[in-house]
Structures are given as C-alpha cells and as structure tokens.
Amino acid sequence: MERYTLFALCLLAFCVSLGAATVSISKLILLVGFFVQIFVDRKKIFKMRSRKIPMIFVWMIVAVAWILISMTWSDALVLTQWKYFYSHTRFLWLAVVFYLLVNKDRALTTLKWLIYGQILVVSISWLMWLGVDVPLTRMPLEKGVAFTSTLEQPVMTVMVLIVLWGFQDYWAKLWGVWVLQLITFAMLLNVVFVMSGRTGYVVLLIFLTIEIYRLLKGRWRLMALTLPVILSLLFYFISPTFSKRITEIGINTQSYFDKQLLNSEGERLEMWLGTIHGIAMKPILGHGVGSMPEVYKEYGGLIKSPVSQPHQQYLFWWVEFGFIGLMIMFGFFVALIKDSNEIDYEAKYALHSAIAVLFVMGLFNCPFFGVGMGELFFLEIAAILNVKGGLLTPLKSRRSII
C-alpha cells in the first residue's frame, strides 16, 4: 500500500501544474489510497498523542465547523451551499497529503515530482514564447501559458522556486549544482520575461526580498526593505512584458473610475466594492456559505454574469462567514507559523516563504477556493511539514518506499 500511496502523491504533485482535469483525476486516485490506508491503520490512529498533532489540524476542525454552521443562515440553494463547502474546504487535502507522506524521504520524493511538473510547464512555456506550437496548450503562443492561466502559472513557478532554494543542498546532491542552477534561472527568467501575470510578479518580488534579507547581515538587512522597489525598477527596464503589464495597472484603473470599463483591474474593483457592500450588511456572521453570487446580484453592479468569488480571499471569507470567519482565516497563517517552530531551519524558512506567498496571493485571488492552485499550496505545505520528520509520530507498521 505504501508504494501505491507514494505513486498517488507523486502523481498529484506532478499534475497540479497541468490543469484542473488532471488534478481531479489524480486526487481521486490519491483519495482511494487514503481511505485504504485509514482502514489499514484503523487500530493505531487513536494511539497518536494529541499534543503532537500540528495546530493546523485544529484550525481545520474549527474552520469546517464554522462553515457548516453558516449554512443555518445562508439563503443560497442547498446544492450551491454544498458546492461552495467543497471548494472552501480544499484545505483538507493538506491533511490527506500530510497523513500519507509519513516522513521526510517520501516528502522530498513528492516535492521532486512537483518540481518535475513545473520543469515540464516552464520548458513548454519557453518553446511557446519562441513560437513553437505545442499541442494541447493555450493560445496565444507569446503569452507562454501552457495549461493553467496567466495568474496561476507564474505563482506556481514561484512556489517551486521556494522548494528549490529552500532545499538547494539536497537538490544539488541529487542532480548536480549546474543542473539546479539551470532549472532555477530558467524558472526565474520565465516569470520575469515571459509571464504576464502581475500577481506572479508580486509574489516573486516577495520571495526574492525574503531570501535576500536572510542572506544579508546586520545593517545591510535594512537595505532589504527597499528591494521590492529596486527589483521592480530593474525588471521594468529589462523586461518589455513586465513594463507593459505594470503600466496597464494605472491606465486600466483610471478607465474604470472614469468610464466604468470592465477591464482586468475594473472587474476586480467592481467585485471588491460589491463584496464590501455585502460585508457592511452582515459584518459579524456574514451571509453564509455559497451566498457570494446573491450578494453581488443584490449589489446590482456592472458585471452581469454570476460572480462566484470576488478574487480576494479575505473579503470572500468575510462576506460569507463574517468577521468571525475572517479571524478563522487569519488563524490558518498563525497555526502554520506555530507549527514551523517544530521543524528544522531549512524547512522552516521554506515554509515561511510559502506562507508569505500564499498570504499575498490572497489579496488578489482566492487560492483556497480554486482547483489546482489550492492543491499545489496545500501539497507543498504538507510536504514541507514532513521534511525533517514532520510533527506526527510515524506509525511503526508503515515504512518508506523510495
């Protein structure tokens, strides 16, 4: 069974970069292994000491309970409520992956296949940028988006860069230093020169700033505070794609306020204003799970098609689950930071960078809600928590298969 679950974990790790369809299939394969493993371990599960359970699992119980409770006042259709419940609780895959990983060897093997998946995507992206028509990929070619979207692909690349940098000694021994450097620079340059997703630019700047800050000593660390500006200016002058997309922010935002044009920035601002209007109506308890489409419809905004989510994680939880739900959402990051104190420094630093990227992405999108992006975040976090042993005591009857 250990071989099957490791195969399923690696399959999901590889597929999270390839689009929603492959993610759904690989999740089903993994879920079968999870339930079989639960049955095999049924007599030993309750022997685990509760004090060794990561805080993030306690947070999950609280979050799921509050989402279920919010159904009692939600006006959404019952079917819609359960559809939203499934999407909101995507974080439960963190628990599934964590349980099956068991130890650092399986965790690093899973992370290796996460890297392989992104190597495939970035390689295809460079080919598309060079004008090669790669089958089954998205158009237009010059955008270099292989299977997901302009928002998701660069963020996924940055998440893999975190793993490459955080465990660089391990990968260097596995592949050689020059191969590691080639992979790292290919991904970094792809985000800067090929990708057009501005959320990707932001999280890349956050990641680079954090890592450079850690490398600097003493007073030099104060310089790190200026790095986002310095790096932004550097990328602006050397990358035509970067400069074009950054320039569009001011132009498109002004167009929305002057002419109410629904461009990329305009749609987000429109959804945020509608969500804030809904929050003002029920700030403490929210409107309940699945209520976002009706909240925006009542707002009567410019977007005529149903708005399933506002492209802002924290406003989303606030409008559906109230201020209490928002505090629970912030509790996710607090719990992870607390759990990071139980793992060694390499894993701890990698986890902190992943937390920072996830938090910042939540300002512009809903990574907890969307298929593919959410699974990548939660799989990577679960794997990092297992590096250096993890927090749960492994069951003695289970062994690692590498």
Tab-separated table of C-alpha atoms in Angstrom:
chain	number	residue	atom	x	y	z
A	1	MET	CA	0.000	0.000	0.000
A	2	GLU	CA	2.938	2.311	0.683
A	3	ARG	CA	4.015	2.055	-2.941
A	4	TYR	CA	0.539	2.927	-4.192
A	5	THR	CA	0.153	5.967	-1.918
A	6	LEU	CA	3.615	7.282	-2.815
A	7	PHE	CA	2.758	6.882	-6.503
A	8	ALA	CA	-0.545	8.747	-5.951
A	9	LEU	CA	1.204	11.550	-4.043
A	10	CYS	CA	3.814	11.990	-6.768
A	11	LEU	CA	1.127	11.881	-9.455
A	12	LEU	CA	-0.813	14.687	-7.776
A	13	ALA	CA	2.398	16.666	-7.276
A	14	PHE	CA	3.183	16.367	-10.972
A	15	CYS	CA	-0.373	17.112	-12.131
A	16	VAL	CA	-1.062	20.272	-10.094
A	17	SER	CA	0.833	22.216	-12.761
A	18	LEU	CA	-1.117	20.698	-15.660
A	19	GLY	CA	-4.661	21.985	-15.238
A	20	ALA	CA	-7.923	21.127	-13.490
A	21	ALA	CA	-8.737	17.872	-15.332
A	22	THR	CA	-5.505	16.082	-14.430
A	23	VAL	CA	-5.700	17.414	-10.865
A	24	SER	CA	-9.199	15.970	-10.394
A	25	ILE	CA	-8.174	12.538	-11.697
A	26	SER	CA	-5.026	12.393	-9.562
A	27	LYS	CA	-6.996	13.482	-6.475
A	28	LEU	CA	-9.425	10.610	-6.976
A	29	ILE	CA	-6.525	8.143	-7.218
A	30	LEU	CA	-4.997	9.619	-4.051
A	31	LEU	CA	-8.304	9.545	-2.177
A	32	VAL	CA	-8.660	5.803	-2.802
A	33	GLY	CA	-5.217	5.248	-1.285
A	34	PHE	CA	-6.054	7.481	1.672
A	35	PHE	CA	-9.193	5.578	2.644
A	36	VAL	CA	-7.483	2.206	2.235
A	37	GLN	CA	-4.573	3.421	4.396
A	38	ILE	CA	-7.022	4.687	7.031
A	39	PHE	CA	-8.599	1.204	7.104
A	40	VAL	CA	-5.184	-0.464	7.420
A	41	ASP	CA	-4.150	1.888	10.226
A	42	ARG	CA	-7.531	1.938	11.975
A	43	LYS	CA	-6.286	0.352	15.220
A	44	LYS	CA	-3.312	2.679	15.546
A	45	ILE	CA	-4.797	6.038	14.567
A	46	PHE	CA	-6.206	6.776	18.024
A	47	LYS	CA	-2.916	5.886	19.705
A	48	MET	CA	-1.347	9.095	18.366
A	49	ARG	CA	-0.872	11.666	21.089
A	50	SER	CA	-2.996	14.745	20.567
A	51	ARG	CA	-0.192	17.034	21.765
A	52	LYS	CA	1.839	16.062	18.699
A	53	ILE	CA	-0.881	16.930	16.218
A	54	PRO	CA	0.010	20.120	14.279
A	55	MET	CA	-2.014	23.213	15.162
A	56	ILE	CA	-3.084	23.472	11.541
A	57	PHE	CA	-5.289	20.387	12.034
A	58	VAL	CA	-7.037	22.034	14.986
A	59	TRP	CA	-7.613	25.053	12.743
A	60	MET	CA	-9.166	22.795	10.092
A	61	ILE	CA	-11.699	21.431	12.566
A	62	VAL	CA	-12.698	24.944	13.639
A	63	ALA	CA	-12.919	26.192	10.032
A	64	VAL	CA	-15.040	23.261	8.820
A	65	ALA	CA	-17.359	23.594	11.833
A	66	TRP	CA	-17.923	27.324	11.240
A	67	ILE	CA	-18.590	26.821	7.522
A	68	LEU	CA	-21.184	24.157	8.357
A	69	ILE	CA	-22.783	26.382	10.994
A	70	SER	CA	-23.069	29.213	8.447
A	71	MET	CA	-25.416	27.018	6.420
A	72	THR	CA	-28.120	27.713	9.006
A	73	TRP	CA	-28.450	31.338	7.859
A	74	SER	CA	-27.356	31.081	4.231
A	75	ASP	CA	-30.015	31.959	1.636
A	76	ALA	CA	-28.199	30.077	-1.141
A	77	LEU	CA	-29.697	26.918	-2.597
A	78	VAL	CA	-28.731	23.779	-0.683
A	79	LEU	CA	-26.870	22.406	-3.703
A	80	THR	CA	-24.953	25.683	-4.042
A	81	GLN	CA	-24.073	25.597	-0.350
A	82	TRP	CA	-22.525	22.143	-0.635
A	83	LYS	CA	-20.674	23.056	-3.825
A	84	TYR	CA	-19.149	26.029	-2.051
A	85	PHE	CA	-18.453	23.927	1.044
A	86	TYR	CA	-16.412	21.540	-1.102
A	87	SER	CA	-14.424	24.383	-2.651
A	88	HIS	CA	-13.905	26.267	0.610
A	89	THR	CA	-12.625	23.146	2.372
A	90	ARG	CA	-9.989	22.392	-0.246
A	91	PHE	CA	-7.510	22.856	2.604
A	92	LEU	CA	-8.485	19.374	3.862
A	93	TRP	CA	-6.160	17.980	1.191
A	94	LEU	CA	-3.325	19.246	3.357
A	95	ALA	CA	-4.401	16.708	5.998
A	96	VAL	CA	-4.741	13.896	3.429
A	97	VAL	CA	-1.285	14.533	1.976
A	98	PHE	CA	0.311	15.030	5.389
A	99	TYR	CA	-1.056	11.734	6.684
A	100	LEU	CA	0.185	9.740	3.696
A	101	LEU	CA	3.627	11.334	3.489
A	102	VAL	CA	4.720	9.986	6.906
A	103	ASN	CA	8.392	11.022	6.745
A	104	LYS	CA	10.929	13.305	5.081
A	105	ASP	CA	12.021	10.812	2.408
A	106	ARG	CA	8.526	10.465	0.994
A	107	ALA	CA	8.034	14.230	1.372
A	108	LEU	CA	11.170	15.049	-0.617
A	109	THR	CA	10.240	12.490	-3.261
A	110	THR	CA	6.840	14.163	-3.621
A	111	LEU	CA	8.435	17.606	-3.831
A	112	LYS	CA	10.776	16.261	-6.505
A	113	TRP	CA	7.803	15.356	-8.684
A	114	LEU	CA	6.279	18.765	-8.011
A	115	ILE	CA	9.476	20.228	-9.465
A	116	TYR	CA	9.366	17.846	-12.447
A	117	GLY	CA	5.846	19.007	-13.277
A	118	GLN	CA	6.883	22.639	-13.235
A	119	ILE	CA	10.012	21.895	-15.289
A	120	LEU	CA	7.716	20.477	-17.980
A	121	VAL	CA	5.454	23.545	-17.849
A	122	VAL	CA	8.304	26.070	-17.954
A	123	SER	CA	10.024	24.190	-20.796
A	124	ILE	CA	6.800	24.281	-22.819
A	125	SER	CA	6.350	27.960	-21.915
A	126	TRP	CA	9.766	28.848	-23.332
A	127	LEU	CA	9.018	26.880	-26.517
A	128	MET	CA	5.726	28.745	-26.942
A	129	TRP	CA	7.479	32.068	-26.375
A	130	LEU	CA	9.906	31.102	-29.158
A	131	GLY	CA	6.959	30.478	-31.499
A	132	VAL	CA	6.689	26.684	-31.277
A	133	ASP	CA	3.081	25.490	-31.448
A	134	VAL	CA	2.899	22.882	-28.676
A	135	PRO	CA	-0.229	20.649	-28.796
A	136	LEU	CA	-2.870	20.902	-26.028
A	137	THR	CA	-1.607	24.281	-24.808
A	138	ARG	CA	-3.318	27.667	-24.542
A	139	MET	CA	-3.187	30.454	-27.115
A	140	PRO	CA	-1.723	32.920	-27.886
A	141	LEU	CA	1.772	31.462	-28.047
A	142	GLU	CA	3.587	34.625	-26.961
A	143	LYS	CA	1.954	34.513	-23.518
A	144	GLY	CA	3.661	31.203	-22.810
A	145	VAL	CA	0.822	29.821	-20.684
A	146	ALA	CA	0.845	26.055	-21.086
A	147	PHE	CA	-2.137	24.618	-19.196
A	148	THR	CA	-3.451	26.920	-16.466
A	149	SER	CA	-3.729	30.734	-16.608
A	150	THR	CA	-1.635	33.902	-16.638
A	151	LEU	CA	-2.417	34.294	-12.932
A	152	GLU	CA	-1.722	30.740	-11.771
A	153	GLN	CA	1.316	29.649	-13.788
A	154	PRO	CA	3.834	32.249	-12.518
A	155	VAL	CA	2.648	31.805	-8.919
A	156	MET	CA	3.134	28.041	-9.224
A	157	THR	CA	6.619	28.657	-10.603
A	158	VAL	CA	7.477	30.860	-7.623
A	159	MET	CA	6.200	28.174	-5.229
A	160	VAL	CA	8.541	25.670	-6.865
A	161	LEU	CA	11.413	28.178	-6.684
A	162	ILE	CA	10.811	28.257	-2.914
A	163	VAL	CA	11.304	24.485	-2.757
A	164	LEU	CA	14.385	24.602	-5.000
A	165	TRP	CA	16.017	27.338	-2.934
A	166	GLY	CA	14.927	26.073	0.474
A	167	PHE	CA	16.355	22.580	-0.047
A	168	GLN	CA	19.091	23.513	-2.501
A	169	ASP	CA	21.750	21.295	-0.877
A	170	TYR	CA	19.531	18.249	-1.327
A	171	TRP	CA	18.762	19.002	-4.985
A	172	ALA	CA	22.418	19.835	-5.732
A	173	LYS	CA	23.469	16.415	-4.423
A	174	LEU	CA	20.677	14.752	-6.374
A	175	TRP	CA	21.146	16.479	-9.756
A	176	GLY	CA	24.379	18.449	-9.554
A	177	VAL	CA	24.877	22.158	-8.927
A	178	TRP	CA	24.828	23.245	-12.571
A	179	VAL	CA	21.533	21.438	-13.262
A	180	LEU	CA	19.972	23.081	-10.198
A	181	GLN	CA	21.208	26.485	-11.342
A	182	LEU	CA	19.877	25.933	-14.864
A	183	ILE	CA	16.429	24.962	-13.566
A	184	THR	CA	16.324	27.883	-11.129
A	185	PHE	CA	17.345	30.543	-13.664
A	186	ALA	CA	15.030	29.126	-16.349
A	187	MET	CA	12.071	29.471	-13.961
A	188	LEU	CA	13.094	32.877	-12.627
A	189	LEU	CA	13.613	34.375	-16.090
A	190	ASN	CA	10.386	32.820	-17.331
A	191	VAL	CA	8.366	34.704	-14.709
A	192	VAL	CA	10.144	37.996	-15.477
A	193	PHE	CA	10.351	37.871	-19.283
A	194	VAL	CA	7.556	35.566	-20.462
A	195	MET	CA	4.736	35.594	-17.921
A	196	SER	CA	2.246	38.456	-17.869
A	197	GLY	CA	0.505	37.688	-14.586
A	198	ARG	CA	1.004	40.609	-12.209
A	199	THR	CA	0.226	38.532	-9.141
A	200	GLY	CA	3.169	36.384	-10.201
A	201	TYR	CA	5.369	39.464	-10.296
A	202	VAL	CA	4.289	40.477	-6.789
A	203	VAL	CA	4.908	37.068	-5.177
A	204	LEU	CA	8.264	36.776	-6.975
A	205	LEU	CA	9.314	40.124	-5.505
A	206	ILE	CA	8.169	38.970	-2.061
A	207	PHE	CA	10.118	35.708	-2.359
A	208	LEU	CA	13.314	37.389	-3.584
A	209	THR	CA	13.108	40.068	-0.889
A	210	ILE	CA	12.708	37.485	1.887
A	211	GLU	CA	15.599	35.348	0.664
A	212	ILE	CA	17.964	38.283	0.128
A	213	TYR	CA	17.035	39.616	3.564
A	214	ARG	CA	18.098	36.295	5.080
A	215	LEU	CA	21.436	36.404	3.270
A	216	LEU	CA	22.286	39.922	4.444
A	217	LYS	CA	23.761	40.604	7.871
A	218	GLY	CA	23.452	43.443	10.376
A	219	ARG	CA	22.702	46.889	8.999
A	220	TRP	CA	22.708	45.577	5.459
A	221	ARG	CA	19.351	43.992	6.203
A	222	LEU	CA	17.774	47.433	6.234
A	223	MET	CA	18.515	47.579	2.503
A	224	ALA	CA	16.165	44.646	2.011
A	225	LEU	CA	13.244	46.969	2.751
A	226	THR	CA	13.985	48.800	-0.492
A	227	LEU	CA	14.429	45.643	-2.570
A	228	PRO	CA	10.831	45.437	-3.884
A	229	VAL	CA	11.233	48.922	-5.384
A	230	ILE	CA	14.754	48.289	-6.692
A	231	LEU	CA	13.857	44.938	-8.242
A	232	SER	CA	10.636	46.329	-9.708
A	233	LEU	CA	12.563	49.114	-11.416
A	234	LEU	CA	15.152	46.625	-12.675
A	235	PHE	CA	12.525	44.294	-14.132
A	236	TYR	CA	10.618	47.266	-15.558
A	237	PHE	CA	13.603	48.386	-17.630
A	238	ILE	CA	14.843	44.962	-18.753
A	239	SER	CA	11.540	43.170	-19.452
A	240	PRO	CA	9.105	44.582	-22.059
A	241	THR	CA	6.338	42.269	-20.824
A	242	PHE	CA	6.825	43.345	-17.209
A	243	SER	CA	6.870	47.063	-18.058
A	244	LYS	CA	3.790	46.775	-20.277
A	245	ARG	CA	1.739	44.954	-17.653
A	246	ILE	CA	2.743	47.303	-14.847
A	247	THR	CA	1.932	50.385	-16.950
A	248	GLU	CA	-1.527	48.960	-17.665
A	249	ILE	CA	-2.445	48.988	-13.963
A	250	GLY	CA	-2.752	52.778	-13.732
A	251	ILE	CA	-4.379	53.130	-17.151
A	252	ASN	CA	-6.975	50.405	-16.570
A	253	THR	CA	-7.786	51.565	-13.044
A	254	GLN	CA	-8.381	55.117	-14.250
A	255	SER	CA	-10.546	53.806	-17.092
A	256	TYR	CA	-12.748	52.006	-14.592
A	257	PHE	CA	-13.316	55.067	-12.425
A	258	ASP	CA	-13.742	57.468	-15.374
A	259	LYS	CA	-15.684	55.330	-17.852
A	260	GLN	CA	-16.611	52.229	-15.781
A	261	LEU	CA	-14.791	49.966	-18.212
A	262	LEU	CA	-14.611	46.346	-17.023
A	263	ASN	CA	-11.015	45.505	-17.797
A	264	SER	CA	-8.950	43.205	-15.540
A	265	GLU	CA	-8.494	45.841	-12.842
A	266	GLY	CA	-12.022	47.155	-13.292
A	267	GLU	CA	-13.627	43.753	-12.741
A	268	ARG	CA	-11.657	43.200	-9.557
A	269	LEU	CA	-12.504	46.633	-8.196
A	270	GLU	CA	-16.149	46.079	-9.088
A	271	MET	CA	-16.241	42.722	-7.306
A	272	TRP	CA	-14.430	44.127	-4.265
A	273	LEU	CA	-16.863	47.044	-3.967
A	274	GLY	CA	-19.832	44.675	-4.250
A	275	THR	CA	-18.321	42.382	-1.620
A	276	ILE	CA	-17.620	45.257	0.767
A	277	HIS	CA	-21.251	46.349	0.339
A	278	GLY	CA	-22.328	42.843	1.346
A	279	ILE	CA	-19.976	42.838	4.329
A	280	ALA	CA	-21.480	46.112	5.574
A	281	MET	CA	-24.909	44.455	5.634
A	282	LYS	CA	-23.840	41.467	7.812
A	283	PRO	CA	-20.350	42.162	9.166
A	284	ILE	CA	-20.229	39.744	12.116
A	285	LEU	CA	-21.763	36.467	10.898
A	286	GLY	CA	-21.733	37.029	7.137
A	287	HIS	CA	-24.292	35.835	4.626
A	288	GLY	CA	-23.425	32.140	4.892
A	289	VAL	CA	-21.658	29.644	2.663
A	290	GLY	CA	-22.498	29.903	-1.047
A	291	SER	CA	-24.013	33.375	-0.774
A	292	MET	CA	-21.486	35.339	-2.851
A	293	PRO	CA	-23.431	35.235	-6.169
A	294	GLU	CA	-26.585	36.547	-4.497
A	295	VAL	CA	-24.667	39.193	-2.544
A	296	TYR	CA	-23.234	40.674	-5.727
A	297	LYS	CA	-26.568	40.343	-7.533
A	298	GLU	CA	-28.254	42.402	-4.793
A	299	TYR	CA	-25.473	44.977	-5.110
A	300	GLY	CA	-26.525	45.482	-8.760
A	301	GLY	CA	-23.045	46.018	-10.142
A	302	LEU	CA	-21.760	46.273	-13.690
A	303	ILE	CA	-20.884	42.568	-14.047
A	304	LYS	CA	-23.952	40.802	-15.412
A	305	SER	CA	-22.759	37.202	-15.246
A	306	PRO	CA	-22.852	35.445	-11.825
A	307	VAL	CA	-19.892	36.360	-9.600
A	308	SER	CA	-18.839	33.143	-7.871
A	309	GLN	CA	-15.986	34.702	-5.886
A	310	PRO	CA	-14.534	38.214	-5.537
A	311	HIS	CA	-10.898	37.428	-6.380
A	312	GLN	CA	-9.873	38.376	-2.831
A	313	GLN	CA	-9.579	35.614	-0.258
A	314	TYR	CA	-10.135	37.700	2.860
A	315	LEU	CA	-13.136	39.654	1.572
A	316	PHE	CA	-14.584	36.338	0.396
A	317	TRP	CA	-14.438	34.755	3.837
A	318	TRP	CA	-15.658	37.934	5.488
A	319	VAL	CA	-18.743	38.289	3.285
A	320	GLU	CA	-19.739	34.617	3.593
A	321	PHE	CA	-18.568	33.788	7.144
A	322	GLY	CA	-18.447	37.205	8.775
A	323	PHE	CA	-15.740	38.791	10.896
A	324	ILE	CA	-15.564	35.561	12.868
A	325	GLY	CA	-14.754	33.694	9.662
A	326	LEU	CA	-12.136	36.284	8.734
A	327	MET	CA	-10.396	35.733	12.084
A	328	ILE	CA	-10.513	31.989	11.470
A	329	MET	CA	-8.896	32.575	8.071
A	330	PHE	CA	-6.044	34.530	9.683
A	331	GLY	CA	-5.743	31.687	12.167
A	332	PHE	CA	-4.557	29.472	9.297
A	333	PHE	CA	-1.360	31.501	8.973
A	334	VAL	CA	-0.851	31.745	12.737
A	335	ALA	CA	-1.194	27.962	13.090
A	336	LEU	CA	1.320	27.318	10.302
A	337	ILE	CA	3.843	29.740	11.789
A	338	LYS	CA	3.486	27.992	15.154
A	339	ASP	CA	3.935	24.571	13.511
A	340	SER	CA	7.050	25.808	11.718
A	341	ASN	CA	8.818	26.009	15.078
A	342	GLU	CA	8.769	22.210	15.241
A	343	ILE	CA	10.788	21.626	12.055
A	344	ASP	CA	14.417	22.275	11.182
A	345	TYR	CA	15.587	25.619	9.844
A	346	GLU	CA	15.673	24.712	6.108
A	347	ALA	CA	12.084	23.519	6.161
A	348	LYS	CA	11.089	26.371	8.487
A	349	TYR	CA	12.428	29.054	6.146
A	350	ALA	CA	10.855	27.386	3.106
A	351	LEU	CA	7.524	27.203	4.927
A	352	HIS	CA	7.702	30.875	5.921
A	353	SER	CA	8.295	31.864	2.284
A	354	ALA	CA	5.372	29.690	1.161
A	355	ILE	CA	3.149	31.281	3.821
A	356	ALA	CA	4.147	34.766	2.654
A	357	VAL	CA	3.352	33.945	-0.987
A	358	LEU	CA	0.008	32.375	-0.051
A	359	PHE	CA	-0.936	35.347	2.122
A	360	VAL	CA	-0.051	37.908	-0.550
A	361	MET	CA	-1.797	35.965	-3.308
A	362	GLY	CA	-4.941	36.045	-1.180
A	363	LEU	CA	-5.007	39.817	-1.633
A	364	PHE	CA	-5.631	39.396	-5.376
A	365	ASN	CA	-7.265	35.989	-5.756
A	366	CYS	CA	-8.817	33.090	-3.826
A	367	PRO	CA	-6.133	30.358	-3.681
A	368	PHE	CA	-8.085	28.397	-1.045
A	369	PHE	CA	-11.067	28.182	-3.403
A	370	GLY	CA	-9.719	27.414	-6.884
A	371	VAL	CA	-8.851	23.955	-8.179
A	372	GLY	CA	-5.190	23.322	-8.961
A	373	MET	CA	-3.694	26.363	-7.280
A	374	GLY	CA	-5.079	25.381	-3.893
A	375	GLU	CA	-3.893	21.786	-4.212
A	376	LEU	CA	-0.376	22.969	-5.043
A	377	PHE	CA	-0.209	25.205	-1.979
A	378	PHE	CA	-1.559	22.587	0.405
A	379	LEU	CA	0.503	19.725	-1.005
A	380	GLU	CA	3.696	21.768	-0.768
A	381	ILE	CA	2.940	22.903	2.779
A	382	ALA	CA	2.152	19.343	3.885
A	383	ALA	CA	5.384	18.086	2.333
A	384	ILE	CA	7.489	20.801	3.982
A	385	LEU	CA	5.928	19.981	7.365
A	386	ASN	CA	7.098	16.387	6.880
A	387	VAL	CA	10.672	17.265	5.944
A	388	LYS	CA	12.982	16.605	8.908
A	389	GLY	CA	10.476	14.187	10.355
A	390	GLY	CA	7.223	16.123	10.434
A	391	LEU	CA	5.166	16.674	13.604
A	392	LEU	CA	3.185	13.455	13.913
A	393	THR	CA	4.890	10.293	15.123
A	394	PRO	CA	5.003	7.876	12.146
A	395	LEU	CA	3.165	4.604	12.612
A	396	LYS	CA	5.681	1.816	13.161
A	397	SER	CA	3.890	-0.533	10.805
A	398	ARG	CA	4.477	1.792	7.865
A	399	ARG	CA	7.760	2.055	6.059
A	400	SER	CA	9.156	4.423	3.453
A	401	ILE	CA	9.394	3.302	-0.149
A	402	ILE	CA	11.776	5.427	-2.217
